[in-house]
Coordinates of C-alpha atoms in Angstrom, one line a residue:
X14 CA 37.5 -53.5 51.6
X15 CA 35.6 -51.8 54.2
X16 CA 35.7 -48.0 54.4
X17 CA 37.8 -46.7 57.3
X18 CA 35.4 -44.0 58.1
X19 CA 32.8 -46.6 58.6
X20 CA 35.0 -48.6 60.9
X21 CA 35.7 -45.6 62.8
X22 CA 32.0 -44.7 63.3
X23 CA 30.4 -48.2 63.3
X24 CA 33.1 -50.4 65.1
X25 CA 30.7 -52.4 67.3
X26 CA 27.9 -52.9 64.7
X27 CA 30.5 -54.2 62.4
X28 CA 32.0 -56.7 65.0
X29 CA 28.3 -57.8 65.4
X30 CA 27.6 -58.3 61.8
X31 CA 30.9 -60.3 61.1
X32 CA 29.8 -62.9 63.9
X33 CA 27.5 -64.1 61.2
X34 CA 30.8 -65.2 59.4
X35 CA 31.9 -66.9 62.7
X36 CA 34.5 -64.2 63.0
X37 CA 35.6 -62.2 66.0
X38 CA 36.5 -59.0 64.1
X39 CA 37.3 -57.0 67.3
X40 CA 41.1 -57.7 67.2
X41 CA 41.3 -57.0 63.5
X42 CA 39.3 -53.7 63.8
X43 CA 41.2 -52.5 66.9
X44 CA 44.5 -52.9 65.0
X45 CA 43.0 -51.0 62.0
X46 CA 42.0 -48.1 64.5
X47 CA 45.4 -48.3 66.2
X48 CA 47.2 -48.0 62.8
X49 CA 44.7 -45.1 61.7
X50 CA 45.4 -43.1 64.7
X51 CA 49.3 -43.6 64.3
X52 CA 48.9 -42.5 60.8
X53 CA 47.1 -39.5 61.5
X54 CA 49.4 -38.8 64.3
X55 CA 52.5 -39.0 61.9
X56 CA 50.6 -37.1 59.4
X57 CA 49.8 -34.1 61.7
X58 CA 53.5 -34.1 62.8
X59 CA 54.7 -34.2 59.3
X60 CA 52.5 -31.3 58.3
X61 CA 53.6 -29.2 61.1
X62 CA 57.2 -30.0 60.3
X63 CA 56.9 -28.9 56.7
X64 CA 54.9 -26.0 57.6
X65 CA 57.8 -24.7 60.0
X66 CA 60.5 -25.7 57.3
X67 CA 58.6 -23.5 54.8
X68 CA 58.1 -20.8 57.3
X69 CA 61.9 -20.7 58.0
X70 CA 62.7 -20.8 54.3
X71 CA 60.8 -17.6 53.7
X72 CA 62.3 -16.0 56.7
X73 CA 65.9 -17.1 55.3
X74 CA 65.1 -15.3 52.0
X75 CA 64.2 -12.3 53.8
X76 CA 67.3 -12.2 55.9
X77 CA 69.6 -12.5 53.0
X78 CA 67.4 -9.8 51.1
X79 CA 68.1 -7.3 54.0
X80 CA 71.9 -8.3 54.3
X81 CA 71.5 -10.5 57.5
X82 CA 73.5 -13.4 56.2
X83 CA 74.8 -14.6 59.4
X84 CA 71.3 -15.0 61.0
X85 CA 70.2 -16.5 57.7
X86 CA 73.0 -19.2 57.7
X87 CA 72.1 -20.0 61.4
X88 CA 68.4 -20.6 60.6
X89 CA 69.6 -22.7 57.4
X90 CA 71.2 -25.2 59.8
X91 CA 67.8 -25.5 61.6
X92 CA 65.9 -26.0 58.4
X93 CA 68.3 -28.9 57.4
X94 CA 67.2 -30.8 60.7
X95 CA 63.6 -30.1 59.8
X96 CA 64.1 -31.5 56.4
X97 CA 65.9 -34.8 57.9
X98 CA 63.0 -35.0 60.3
X99 CA 60.3 -34.5 57.7
X100 CA 62.0 -37.3 55.6
X101 CA 61.9 -39.8 58.4
X102 CA 58.3 -38.8 59.2
X103 CA 57.4 -39.4 55.5
X104 CA 59.0 -42.8 55.5
X105 CA 57.1 -43.6 58.7
X106 CA 54.0 -42.5 57.2
X107 CA 54.2 -44.5 54.0
X108 CA 55.1 -47.6 56.2
X109 CA 52.2 -47.1 58.6
X110 CA 49.8 -46.3 55.6
X111 CA 50.9 -49.8 54.0
X112 CA 50.5 -51.7 57.2
X113 CA 46.9 -50.1 57.6
X114 CA 46.1 -51.1 53.9
X115 CA 47.2 -54.5 54.5
X116 CA 45.3 -54.9 57.7
X117 CA 42.1 -53.6 56.0
X118 CA 42.8 -56.3 53.2
X119 CA 42.1 -59.1 55.8
X120 CA 38.8 -58.0 56.8
X121 CA 35.9 -59.4 55.0
X122 CA 32.5 -57.8 53.8
X123 CA 29.9 -57.0 56.1
X124 CA 26.9 -59.6 55.5
X125 CA 23.7 -58.0 54.4
X126 CA 21.0 -58.2 57.3
X127 CA 19.2 -60.9 55.3
X128 CA 22.1 -63.5 55.4
X129 CA 21.4 -66.2 57.7
X130 CA 23.7 -67.3 60.3
X131 CA 25.5 -70.6 60.0
X132 CA 28.8 -72.3 59.8
X133 CA 29.0 -74.4 56.6
X134 CA 27.0 -75.0 53.5
X135 CA 24.7 -77.2 55.5
X136 CA 23.2 -74.2 56.9
X137 CA 22.5 -72.4 53.6
X138 CA 18.8 -71.4 53.2
X139 CA 16.9 -73.0 50.3
X140 CA 14.6 -70.2 48.9
X141 CA 13.3 -71.3 45.5
X142 CA 13.0 -74.7 43.7
X143 CA 11.7 -75.3 40.1
X144 CA 11.6 -78.1 37.6
X145 CA 10.8 -81.7 37.4
X146 CA 13.5 -84.4 38.5
X147 CA 13.4 -87.0 35.5
X148 CA 13.0 -90.5 36.3
X149 CA 16.0 -92.2 34.5
X150 CA 15.8 -95.8 33.0
X151 CA 17.5 -98.6 34.7
X152 CA 21.3 -98.5 34.0
X153 CA 21.6 -94.7 33.8
X154 CA 25.1 -93.5 34.0
X155 CA 26.8 -90.5 35.5
X156 CA 28.3 -88.1 33.0
X157 CA 31.9 -89.2 33.1
X158 CA 30.7 -92.6 32.0
X159 CA 28.5 -91.1 29.3
X160 CA 31.5 -89.1 28.1
X161 CA 33.5 -92.1 27.8
X162 CA 30.6 -94.0 26.0
X163 CA 29.8 -91.5 23.4
X164 CA 33.5 -90.3 23.2
X165 CA 32.8 -86.6 23.9
X166 CA 35.1 -85.8 26.6
X167 CA 38.4 -87.4 27.4
X168 CA 39.7 -87.0 30.8
X169 CA 42.7 -89.2 30.4
X170 CA 43.9 -87.4 27.2
X171 CA 43.9 -84.0 29.3
X172 CA 46.0 -85.8 32.0
X173 CA 48.5 -86.8 29.2
X174 CA 48.7 -83.3 27.9
X175 CA 48.5 -81.4 31.2
X176 CA 47.2 -83.1 34.3
X177 CA 44.2 -83.8 36.1
X178 CA 41.3 -81.4 35.9
X179 CA 42.1 -80.4 32.2
X180 CA 39.6 -82.3 30.1
X181 CA 39.5 -82.5 26.3
X182 CA 36.3 -82.1 24.8
X183 CA 35.8 -83.9 21.3
X184 CA 33.3 -84.0 18.6
X185 CA 29.8 -83.3 19.5
X186 CA 31.0 -82.8 23.1
X187 CA 33.2 -79.8 21.9
X188 CA 30.1 -78.5 19.8
X189 CA 27.7 -78.8 22.6
X190 CA 30.3 -76.9 24.8
X191 CA 30.5 -74.2 22.0
X192 CA 26.8 -74.1 21.7
X193 CA 26.3 -73.3 25.5
X194 CA 28.8 -70.5 25.4
X195 CA 27.0 -68.9 22.4
X196 CA 23.5 -69.5 23.9
X197 CA 24.4 -68.0 27.1
X198 CA 26.2 -65.0 25.6
X199 CA 23.1 -64.4 23.3
X200 CA 20.8 -64.6 26.4
X201 CA 22.9 -61.9 28.2
X202 CA 23.1 -59.6 25.2
X203 CA 19.2 -59.9 24.8
X204 CA 19.1 -58.7 28.5
X205 CA 21.0 -55.7 27.9
X206 CA 24.6 -56.8 28.8
X207 CA 27.4 -55.8 26.5
X208 CA 29.8 -58.5 25.4
X209 CA 33.3 -58.0 26.3
X210 CA 36.3 -60.0 25.5
X211 CA 39.0 -59.6 28.0
X212 CA 42.5 -61.0 28.9
X213 CA 42.9 -64.2 30.7
X214 CA 45.7 -62.9 33.0
X215 CA 45.5 -60.0 35.2
X216 CA 48.1 -58.1 37.2
X217 CA 48.5 -57.8 41.0
X218 CA 46.4 -54.6 41.1
X219 CA 43.5 -56.3 39.5
X220 CA 43.5 -59.2 41.8
X221 CA 43.3 -56.8 44.7
X222 CA 40.8 -54.8 43.1
X223 CA 38.1 -57.5 43.1
X224 CA 39.4 -59.2 46.4
X225 CA 40.9 -62.4 45.0
X226 CA 44.2 -61.2 46.6
X227 CA 45.2 -61.7 49.1
X228 CA 42.4 -64.1 50.1
X229 CA 42.4 -66.6 47.4
X230 CA 46.1 -66.3 46.4
X231 CA 46.7 -70.0 47.1
X232 CA 43.8 -71.0 44.5
X233 CA 45.2 -68.9 41.7
X234 CA 48.0 -69.9 39.0
X235 CA 50.6 -67.5 39.2
X236 CA 53.0 -66.5 36.4
X237 CA 56.0 -65.7 38.6
X238 CA 58.4 -64.5 35.7
X239 CA 55.8 -61.8 34.7
X240 CA 53.9 -61.5 38.1
X241 CA 50.7 -62.2 36.3
X242 CA 47.7 -64.4 37.6
X243 CA 45.7 -66.5 35.5
X244 CA 41.9 -65.4 36.1
X245 CA 39.7 -67.6 38.2
X246 CA 36.5 -66.0 36.7
X247 CA 35.9 -63.1 34.2
X248 CA 34.6 -61.1 37.1
X249 CA 38.2 -59.9 37.8
X250 CA 39.1 -58.5 34.3
X251 CA 35.7 -57.3 33.5
X252 CA 35.1 -55.4 37.0
X253 CA 38.5 -53.8 36.5
X254 CA 37.7 -52.3 33.5
X255 CA 36.5 -49.4 35.5
X256 CA 39.4 -49.5 38.3
X257 CA 40.1 -45.8 39.2
X258 CA 37.2 -44.3 37.2
X259 CA 34.9 -41.5 38.3
X260 CA 31.6 -42.1 36.7
X261 CA 28.5 -39.9 36.3
X262 CA 25.2 -41.0 37.6
X263 CA 23.9 -41.0 34.2
X264 CA 26.3 -43.9 33.4
X265 CA 24.5 -46.4 35.6
X266 CA 23.6 -49.0 35.1
X267 CA 26.8 -50.6 33.6
X268 CA 26.0 -54.3 32.3
X269 CA 28.7 -56.4 30.8
X270 CA 28.9 -60.1 30.0
X271 CA 32.2 -62.1 29.1
X272 CA 33.0 -65.6 28.1
X273 CA 36.4 -66.8 29.4
X274 CA 38.2 -69.9 30.5
X275 CA 38.7 -69.9 34.1
X276 CA 41.9 -71.4 36.0
X277 CA 41.6 -72.7 39.6
X278 CA 44.2 -74.7 41.5
X279 CA 41.6 -76.0 43.8
X280 CA 44.2 -77.0 46.1
X281 CA 43.2 -80.0 48.7
X282 CA 40.1 -81.1 46.4
X283 CA 39.8 -84.8 46.6
X284 CA 37.4 -87.5 46.5
X285 CA 34.4 -88.8 44.7
X286 CA 32.5 -85.4 44.4
X287 CA 35.2 -84.0 42.3
X288 CA 35.0 -86.7 39.5
X289 CA 34.6 -85.8 36.0
X290 CA 33.3 -82.3 35.2
X291 CA 32.2 -81.7 39.0
X292 CA 35.5 -79.8 39.9
X293 CA 38.1 -78.8 37.2
X294 CA 41.3 -76.6 37.0
X295 CA 40.4 -75.1 33.9
X296 CA 36.9 -74.6 32.7
X297 CA 34.5 -72.2 30.7
X298 CA 32.3 -69.9 32.1
X299 CA 30.1 -66.9 31.0
X300 CA 29.9 -64.1 33.5
X301 CA 27.6 -61.0 34.0
X302 CA 28.8 -58.0 35.8
X303 CA 26.9 -54.8 36.8
X304 CA 28.0 -51.6 38.2
X305 CA 25.3 -49.9 39.9
X306 CA 23.9 -46.7 41.8
X307 CA 23.8 -47.8 45.5
X308 CA 20.1 -47.1 45.6
X309 CA 19.5 -49.6 42.8
X310 CA 21.8 -52.5 43.5
X311 CA 19.4 -54.9 45.2
X312 CA 17.0 -54.5 42.6
X313 CA 19.5 -55.3 40.1
X314 CA 20.5 -58.3 42.2
X315 CA 16.9 -59.6 41.9
X316 CA 17.0 -58.8 38.1
X317 CA 20.1 -60.9 37.8
X318 CA 18.5 -63.8 39.8
X319 CA 15.6 -63.7 37.5
X320 CA 17.7 -63.7 34.5
X321 CA 19.5 -66.9 35.4
X322 CA 16.2 -68.5 36.4
X323 CA 14.8 -67.9 32.8
X324 CA 18.0 -69.5 31.3
X325 CA 17.6 -72.7 33.3
X326 CA 13.9 -72.8 32.5
X327 CA 14.7 -72.7 28.8
X328 CA 17.3 -75.6 29.4
X329 CA 14.5 -77.4 31.3
X330 CA 16.8 -78.5 34.1
X331 CA 15.7 -78.8 37.9
X332 CA 17.2 -76.4 39.9
X333 CA 17.2 -74.7 43.3
X334 CA 18.4 -71.4 44.7
X335 CA 20.0 -71.2 48.1
X336 CA 20.7 -68.0 50.2
X337 CA 24.3 -68.5 51.3
X338 CA 24.7 -68.3 55.3
X339 CA 27.4 -66.2 56.7
X340 CA 29.9 -69.3 56.9
X341 CA 29.6 -70.2 53.4
X342 CA 29.5 -66.5 52.1
X343 CA 32.4 -65.3 49.9
X344 CA 35.0 -62.9 51.4
X345 CA 33.9 -60.0 49.2
X346 CA 30.3 -60.7 49.1
X347 CA 27.5 -59.2 51.1
X348 CA 24.8 -61.3 49.9
X349 CA 25.1 -64.3 47.6
X350 CA 22.4 -66.6 46.0
X351 CA 23.6 -70.0 44.7
X352 CA 22.0 -71.8 41.9
X353 CA 22.3 -75.5 41.9
X354 CA 21.1 -78.1 39.3
X355 CA 20.0 -81.7 40.2
X356 CA 22.2 -84.2 38.7
X357 CA 19.9 -87.3 38.6
X358 CA 22.5 -89.9 37.8
X359 CA 24.6 -88.8 40.8
X360 CA 21.6 -88.1 43.0
X361 CA 23.0 -84.7 44.2
X362 CA 22.9 -81.0 43.6
X363 CA 25.7 -79.4 41.7
X364 CA 26.3 -75.6 42.2
X365 CA 26.2 -73.8 38.6
X366 CA 26.0 -70.3 39.7
X367 CA 26.6 -67.7 42.4
X368 CA 24.8 -64.0 42.0
X369 CA 26.4 -61.7 44.4
X370 CA 26.1 -57.9 45.5
X371 CA 29.4 -56.6 46.9
X372 CA 28.0 -53.2 47.7
X373 CA 31.0 -50.8 48.1
X374 CA 33.5 -53.6 49.1
X375 CA 35.1 -54.0 45.8
X376 CA 34.5 -50.5 44.7
X377 CA 36.5 -49.1 47.6
X378 CA 39.5 -51.4 46.6
X379 CA 39.1 -50.3 42.9
X380 CA 38.5 -46.7 43.8
X381 CA 35.4 -47.0 41.5
X382 CA 33.3 -43.8 42.2
X383 CA 30.6 -41.6 40.7
X384 CA 29.7 -38.0 41.2
X385 CA 26.3 -37.6 43.1
X386 CA 23.8 -34.9 42.4
X387 CA 25.8 -32.5 44.7
X388 CA 29.0 -33.3 42.8
X389 CA 30.5 -35.4 45.6
X390 CA 32.4 -38.6 44.9
X391 CA 30.7 -41.7 46.2
X392 CA 31.5 -45.5 45.9
X393 CA 29.3 -47.3 43.3
X394 CA 28.1 -50.7 44.0
X395 CA 29.4 -53.7 42.1
X396 CA 27.5 -57.1 41.4
X397 CA 28.3 -60.3 39.4
X398 CA 26.9 -63.8 38.6
X399 CA 27.8 -66.8 36.7
X400 CA 25.5 -67.0 33.7
X401 CA 26.4 -69.8 33.7
X402 CA 29.4 -72.0 34.5
X403 CA 29.6 -74.6 32.0
X404 CA 31.0 -77.8 33.3
X405 CA 28.2 -78.8 35.9
X406 CA 25.5 -77.4 33.5
X407 CA 26.8 -79.8 30.9
X408 CA 27.0 -82.6 33.3
X409 CA 23.4 -81.9 34.3
X410 CA 22.4 -82.1 30.6
X411 CA 24.2 -85.4 29.8
X412 CA 22.9 -87.1 32.8
X413 CA 19.3 -85.7 33.0
X414 CA 18.6 -86.0 29.1
X415 CA 20.1 -89.4 28.7
X416 CA 18.1 -92.3 27.2
X417 CA 18.9 -95.9 26.6
X418 CA 19.7 -95.0 23.0
X419 CA 21.7 -91.5 23.3
X420 CA 21.6 -88.1 24.9
X421 CA 18.9 -85.6 23.7
X422 CA 19.9 -81.9 23.3
X423 CA 17.7 -79.3 25.0
X424 CA 15.4 -77.9 22.3
X425 CA 16.6 -74.2 22.9
X426 CA 20.4 -75.5 22.2
X427 CA 19.5 -77.5 18.8
X428 CA 19.8 -74.4 16.6
X429 CA 23.2 -73.9 18.2
X430 CA 24.4 -77.4 18.1
X431 CA 23.1 -78.4 14.6
X432 CA 22.2 -81.8 15.9
X433 CA 19.5 -83.0 18.4
X434 CA 21.1 -86.2 19.8
X435 CA 24.3 -87.6 20.8
X436 CA 24.5 -91.2 20.2

């Protein structure tokens, strides 16, 4: 959520910056400022009414003490009117403040100056590419056929139990999945991230805190009886660990990692590009989250990007990094780098990680602050990244490491798996 003072002071520059998202923010910002003015006017009137009421209450007390009961009772009638007026003003203030908050929730984050203009993923900017794309043997298969051939993932069984998008991992497929989770967590721990095990459902406040609500409400599974949401990413519960906190500068950096299943409705997702593991309703992901001093957050973002690079180098998967354009940038992000692995059997790039800096956008919603050197409260910066999302990493391994006699396991995963081949 953008800071209200920033909107007051920099309305035109925010409108210009949000044009990168192909958004005309002028009407939204005008509405915000209109509601803010209304709120401040009501607050001023309420303060004056309460002050007058308090003043009269003191006068009434003095009149009673000096035996002037008739004058005191006359003033009591006036204070009754003031109390009624202050109650109405208080209700109007709460209503206006809520309208203002809801309007602020609708405005996305301002893109970083380095974000390229663009309207879709076609306009994202490739900034790095590494790794050799293997030449597969004739008759190489996409991962969903490999899964069936070697009986390691059963998509039909998942449909029987739950529905499409809920695969069942079997035998060596399940062990490879568990190996990847352990490997990712170990790599993150080695890099100084503290492992956290968090709830898989969050309340509404948590959803609003990290910006999934109201923006992505239609993509989240909602347990209506308890008003809880299944998490779409560990970013939500992990970042909310510090909702409402006032930190010291010495607390930074705060670095967390966590493994969770993730749940996304993915409404409207159809077609060949969502086959197999390409897009699921339930999938496993290991996340990294950082809370940073604003002066250090972009250095932290660079470190997170290098960290994910090193993991993919060890897995020996060909990958590239994209700087997302304004039209493809997530609602809460100021700057995002997407990692994509090349799926040789599908002959296409598959997104496996997003690494983002949200600057103060989430922190403002979370009321996540720190005391600066002058003792003043300031908003922290929050960042997160996938390290990594498992389905498409697994798809990339199955497809790129396949041979005509089986699927090799990347060397770095063999100690975790306990086997070196799926055959």
